[in-house]
Amino acid sequence: MSSSTLELARQLIRLRSLTPDDAGCQDLIAQRLASIGFALESVHCGDVSNLWARRGQAKPLVCFAGHTDVVPTGPLDQWLSDPFAPSVREGRLYGRGAADMKSSVAAFVCATEEFVAAHPQHQGSIALLLTSDEEGVAVDGTVRVVEKLKARGELLDYCIVGEPTAVSQLGDTIKNGRRGSLSGKLIVKGVQGHVAYPQLVKNPVHLFAPALAELAATEWDCGNAFFPPTSWQISNIHGGTGATNVTPNSLEVQFNFRYSTASTPDTLRSRVHAILDRHGIDYTLDWLHAAAPFLTAEGALVAAVRAAVRAVTGIEPELSTTGGTSDGRFIIDICQQVLELGPVNASIHKLNEHIELAALDALKSIYRQMLERLLLPA
């Protein structure tokens, strides 16, 4: 199999773009977009590279958003081939970023090239927003471009994020939203001492245990038609000196809420504090709000993407809000309709990451048909 999408995906995989290093991916894409009439704007923040590319000034503005950075490879001796030397075998393309998300980026570009060649006078505008800071801390990536666009009143009408959303086959799942993320770092204070003299100590583990049971058993909300119930989970817990005969002086607990639109950060924070206070715990608690939930309801974008998926794959996609956070959480600030659609996610961040060869051009076709449905007269 040979195609423009496959060849571009290979070129991108060869570039060792470990977060936050773009390694030249955006320059490669920018050259191709410039040749078909895109105006280019590079937004560099520290070590992070961002690209805003736009063709046209009219509305509606349809944007493809994604990232050129990838996660570390892990042990190289457990890869069947060099993760940065794209390999085709048994009907799959292997390499770091093959599924997350250099194939989607390649499909964005090739779909746009085909669409512009066929419809050079199309209505509206097309844009690409790319960052090299999605897999990292994500503070100098998409959010910085969004801030710049918002400051000058440049809003998007529709946005597709190329995250790998499929469960078992391309097109089976569209992400029409994501849960919010609220984390807490709790320090429960105690009094260290010898375990043989419990009357002289305050064991913070024992003090926290009843509150932990209540926090774990609490129903924070029931979710709604699009979101599952809000989940509270401990991610790390630590206390003690390592000795068997000394009680801890303090207990550190890190936890996270993945929360739905049925809750707010303020209500979740106040309920946690109320539980801890009710149990009489001496504590400090620092909060970090990493992402707000977002949801795109039925509308022009959902209809266009669903129709494109049906036309290319023959299946009816399911709308879902499961999974972690994505850069959609930033884009929703300047775009009311944001969806995520990309390849199967089973191998992402794993050894021997891959994508089915057949999915490459199918994904390009879905993206192109989406443009046709949104930018061509009915």
XYZ file of C-alpha atoms in Angstrom:
378
model
C 0.000 0.000 0.000
C 1.269 3.462 -0.865
C -0.527 6.750 -0.342
C 0.180 10.376 0.458
C -1.204 9.880 3.962
C 1.051 6.912 4.642
C 4.109 8.697 3.292
C 3.501 11.825 5.387
C 2.839 9.721 8.489
C 6.161 7.975 7.898
C 7.989 11.288 7.526
C 6.518 12.565 10.783
C 7.299 9.376 12.722
C 10.951 9.593 11.639
C 11.233 12.919 13.477
C 12.064 12.279 17.157
C 9.604 14.775 18.576
C 9.672 13.828 22.244
C 7.759 16.397 24.311
C 8.302 19.334 24.049
C 10.629 19.001 21.042
C 8.764 19.361 17.745
C 11.883 18.131 15.878
C 10.815 19.819 12.633
C 7.347 18.285 12.275
C 5.585 21.632 12.104
C 8.065 23.023 9.560
C 7.359 20.052 7.310
C 3.612 20.599 7.599
C 3.891 24.369 7.244
C 5.697 24.035 3.886
C 2.874 21.919 2.505
C 0.154 24.210 3.810
C 1.869 27.349 2.527
C 1.899 25.866 -0.980
C -1.920 25.709 -0.977
C -2.555 29.206 0.310
C -2.367 28.978 4.100
C -1.114 31.929 6.122
C 1.277 30.648 8.798
C 1.893 31.865 12.318
C 4.437 30.237 14.626
C 3.879 30.695 18.343
C 6.958 29.721 20.356
C 6.730 29.591 24.144
C 9.908 28.446 25.848
C 10.815 25.057 24.408
C 7.336 24.561 22.911
C 6.506 25.008 19.229
C 2.977 25.877 18.146
C 1.599 26.444 14.662
C -1.525 28.330 13.640
C -2.245 28.003 9.924
C -5.335 29.453 8.253
C -6.698 29.568 4.704
C -9.395 32.175 4.130
C -11.061 34.777 6.331
C -14.745 33.988 5.869
C -16.992 32.041 8.198
C -17.515 29.305 9.072
C -14.011 28.498 10.269
C -13.295 24.752 10.474
C -10.197 23.832 12.465
C -8.184 20.619 12.741
C -6.279 20.484 16.033
C -3.570 18.109 17.142
C -0.082 17.607 18.487
C 3.253 16.707 16.971
C 4.936 15.601 20.209
C 5.072 11.992 21.380
C 5.697 10.199 24.671
C 8.999 8.406 25.428
C 9.525 5.025 23.790
C 10.190 2.889 26.841
C 12.733 0.042 26.583
C 13.980 -0.065 22.986
C 14.873 -3.755 23.197
C 11.173 -4.549 23.602
C 10.217 -2.881 20.332
C 10.139 -5.160 17.318
C 11.588 -2.314 15.240
C 13.084 1.114 15.859
C 10.192 3.327 17.085
C 11.508 6.220 14.992
C 12.071 4.143 11.857
C 8.478 3.563 10.669
C 7.925 -0.060 9.769
C 5.112 -1.613 7.745
C 4.315 -5.243 8.459
C 1.210 -7.425 8.596
C -1.020 -4.602 7.425
C 0.072 -2.118 10.083
C 2.303 0.940 10.368
C 4.512 0.756 13.472
C 6.307 3.615 15.215
C 6.038 6.023 18.108
C 3.184 8.381 17.325
C 1.612 6.098 14.704
C -1.693 6.181 16.598
C -1.152 9.165 18.894
C -1.252 11.188 16.777
C 0.992 11.637 13.770
C -1.313 9.612 11.532
C -4.192 11.938 12.370
C -2.009 14.962 11.609
C -1.003 13.400 8.292
C -4.665 12.722 7.519
C -5.558 16.359 8.392
C -2.997 17.671 5.937
C -3.757 15.267 3.088
C -7.522 15.707 3.458
C -7.074 19.474 3.324
C -4.805 19.279 0.275
C -7.326 17.132 -1.594
C -10.250 19.349 -0.595
C -8.514 22.575 -1.653
C -7.395 21.034 -4.969
C -10.983 20.004 -5.723
C -12.634 23.169 -4.341
C -10.164 26.090 -4.494
C -12.996 28.616 -4.119
C -14.666 26.874 -1.169
C -16.782 28.786 1.284
C -15.551 29.607 4.763
C -12.037 29.000 6.102
C -9.849 26.070 7.139
C -7.278 26.127 9.940
C -4.793 23.808 11.596
C -3.683 24.264 15.197
C -0.665 22.155 16.170
C 1.406 22.006 19.363
C 4.424 20.126 20.691
C 3.199 20.327 24.306
C 0.181 18.042 24.539
C 1.851 14.984 26.047
C 3.705 17.088 28.625
C 2.567 19.709 31.095
C 0.480 21.442 28.411
C 1.009 24.953 29.742
C 2.736 26.508 26.708
C 0.915 24.669 23.941
C -2.633 24.878 22.628
C -3.708 27.051 25.553
C -1.267 29.792 24.466
C -2.550 29.779 20.890
C -6.137 29.900 22.156
C -5.275 32.886 24.347
C -3.776 34.705 21.359
C -6.754 33.956 19.110
C -9.242 34.960 21.780
C -7.428 38.254 22.409
C -7.874 39.262 18.777
C -11.429 37.938 18.490
C -10.570 35.064 16.153
C -13.139 32.419 17.075
C -13.654 28.958 15.623
C -16.988 27.601 14.449
C -16.067 23.906 14.341
C -13.042 21.979 15.593
C -11.950 18.374 15.176
C -9.195 17.128 17.478
C -7.386 14.111 16.045
C -7.061 12.172 19.305
C -7.240 8.366 18.948
C -10.849 7.754 19.957
C -11.788 4.426 18.356
C -12.203 1.359 20.556
C -12.052 -1.536 18.091
C -12.366 -0.041 14.608
C -11.980 3.378 13.056
C -15.090 5.508 13.450
C -16.801 3.493 16.162
C -16.423 6.298 18.732
C -16.560 10.094 18.593
C -15.643 11.995 21.734
C -18.122 14.837 22.086
C -16.806 15.959 25.463
C -14.457 15.161 28.310
C -14.700 15.129 32.074
C -13.025 17.783 34.174
C -9.981 17.100 36.339
C -9.633 18.415 39.899
C -6.734 17.209 42.063
C -5.946 17.646 45.734
C -2.831 17.235 47.869
C -3.902 16.531 51.434
C -1.539 16.567 54.420
C -3.025 15.028 57.564
C -1.068 16.148 60.628
C -0.224 13.856 63.519
C 2.295 13.342 66.296
C 5.165 10.940 65.699
C 6.150 8.521 68.438
C 6.892 4.993 69.526
C 4.241 2.440 68.572
C 4.477 0.934 72.092
C 3.120 4.174 73.586
C -0.052 4.877 71.589
C -1.301 7.269 74.291
C 1.565 9.610 73.414
C 1.074 9.705 69.642
C -1.496 10.891 67.114
C -1.368 8.476 64.210
C -2.510 10.391 61.099
C -3.279 7.167 59.248
C -5.765 6.152 61.921
C -7.184 9.653 62.079
C -7.774 9.756 58.322
C -9.181 6.232 57.927
C -12.841 7.054 58.761
C -12.780 10.093 56.496
C -11.195 8.027 53.722
C -14.016 5.501 53.975
C -16.593 8.270 53.696
C -14.848 9.983 50.778
C -14.608 6.692 48.903
C -18.266 5.844 49.544
C -19.686 9.276 48.701
C -21.876 9.645 45.612
C -20.672 12.952 44.251
C -23.248 13.097 41.464
C -25.206 10.730 39.240
C -23.753 11.946 35.967
C -26.125 12.692 33.122
C -27.037 11.579 29.618
C -23.479 12.118 28.355
C -21.274 11.769 31.451
C -20.782 8.933 33.943
C -20.975 9.760 37.664
C -18.117 11.799 39.064
C -15.267 9.650 40.387
C -12.993 10.343 43.390
C -9.784 8.317 43.423
C -6.613 8.282 45.505
C -3.535 8.255 43.262
C -0.781 8.339 45.918
C -0.625 7.903 49.693
C 2.454 8.048 51.908
C 3.261 8.196 55.590
C 5.898 6.948 57.993
C 9.658 6.750 58.360
C 10.079 3.216 57.085
C 10.653 1.879 60.598
C 8.209 -0.635 62.077
C 8.185 0.919 65.544
C 7.555 4.594 64.712
C 4.192 6.157 63.913
C 4.039 8.792 61.146
C 4.213 12.471 61.876
C 2.000 13.192 58.876
C 0.181 11.477 56.044
C 0.253 12.745 52.458
C -2.684 11.828 50.236
C -2.965 12.799 46.564
C -6.365 12.347 44.969
C -8.259 13.293 41.837
C -11.820 13.965 40.760
C -12.780 13.204 37.179
C -15.992 15.136 37.262
C -19.000 15.614 35.038
C -21.009 18.692 34.164
C -23.342 17.690 37.004
C -20.768 19.017 39.495
C -18.560 22.082 39.786
C -15.072 22.469 41.279
C -16.478 24.688 44.038
C -19.105 22.164 45.140
C -16.596 19.289 45.097
C -14.040 21.250 47.122
C -16.596 22.340 49.710
C -17.927 18.801 50.162
C -14.428 17.388 50.695
C -13.628 20.036 53.299
C -16.945 19.367 55.039
C -16.140 15.640 55.363
C -12.625 16.281 56.676
C -13.864 18.907 59.147
C -16.638 16.658 60.378
C -14.057 14.036 61.307
C -12.030 16.581 63.263
C -8.864 16.141 61.223
C -5.960 18.583 61.471
C -4.941 19.060 57.845
C -3.845 21.244 54.967
C -5.243 20.794 51.479
C -3.951 22.299 48.224
C -6.062 22.107 45.068
C -5.179 22.028 41.377
C -7.897 22.459 38.768
C -6.398 21.082 35.543
C -9.430 20.957 33.258
C -13.085 21.889 33.121
C -15.549 19.458 31.542
C -16.888 20.276 28.106
C -19.689 18.918 25.971
C -20.723 19.362 22.346
C -24.390 18.572 21.878
C -26.107 17.493 18.681
C -25.578 20.074 15.963
C -23.956 20.747 12.614
C -20.556 19.307 13.557
C -21.894 16.109 15.104
C -24.138 15.589 12.084
C -21.311 16.212 9.592
C -18.857 13.880 11.325
C -21.430 11.146 11.816
C -22.395 11.292 8.143
C -18.735 11.207 7.070
C -17.994 8.189 9.268
C -21.039 6.336 7.934
C -20.113 7.090 4.322
C -16.515 5.883 4.722
C -16.825 3.001 7.189
C -20.482 1.987 7.044
C -20.826 2.071 10.822
C -22.799 4.322 13.155
C -20.409 6.014 15.599
C -21.146 6.247 19.300
C -20.836 9.536 21.156
C -18.676 9.245 24.279
C -17.053 11.412 26.953
C -14.833 8.744 28.523
C -11.061 8.860 28.888
C -8.625 11.459 30.134
C -8.261 15.097 29.257
C -7.353 16.497 25.844
C -6.565 19.881 24.348
C -10.257 20.184 23.603
C -10.507 21.599 27.134
C -8.665 24.703 25.931
C -10.252 25.003 22.492
C -13.790 24.993 23.889
C -13.035 28.526 25.152
C -13.141 29.852 21.567
C -15.293 27.204 19.860
C -18.720 25.961 20.881
C -18.558 22.782 18.796
C -15.513 20.567 19.467
C -15.271 16.857 18.669
C -12.455 14.321 18.811
C -12.073 11.641 16.154
C -9.050 9.526 15.360
C -7.704 5.975 15.070
C -7.970 3.004 17.425
C -6.416 3.804 20.789
C -5.469 0.289 21.937
C -1.722 0.729 21.324
C -1.200 4.368 22.307
C 1.713 5.058 24.697
C 2.600 1.357 24.500
C 5.516 -0.565 23.063
C 5.071 -1.287 19.345
C 2.480 1.446 18.838
C 0.720 1.048 15.497
C -2.185 1.880 13.203
C -3.905 -0.275 10.614
C -2.798 0.745 7.134
C -6.370 0.765 5.903
C -7.272 3.278 8.596
C -4.864 5.911 7.263
C -6.694 6.761 4.043
C -10.056 6.018 5.622
C -9.342 8.656 8.260
C -8.241 11.107 5.562
C -11.492 10.444 3.699
C -13.559 11.063 6.826
C -11.824 14.390 7.423
C -12.255 15.413 3.779
C -15.944 14.513 3.740
C -16.408 16.472 6.942
C -14.960 19.542 5.199
C -17.250 18.999 2.223
C -20.319 18.817 4.448
C -19.394 21.951 6.400
C -17.914 24.175 3.667
C -19.711 23.321 0.422
C -23.192 24.528 -0.519
C -25.945 22.015 0.229
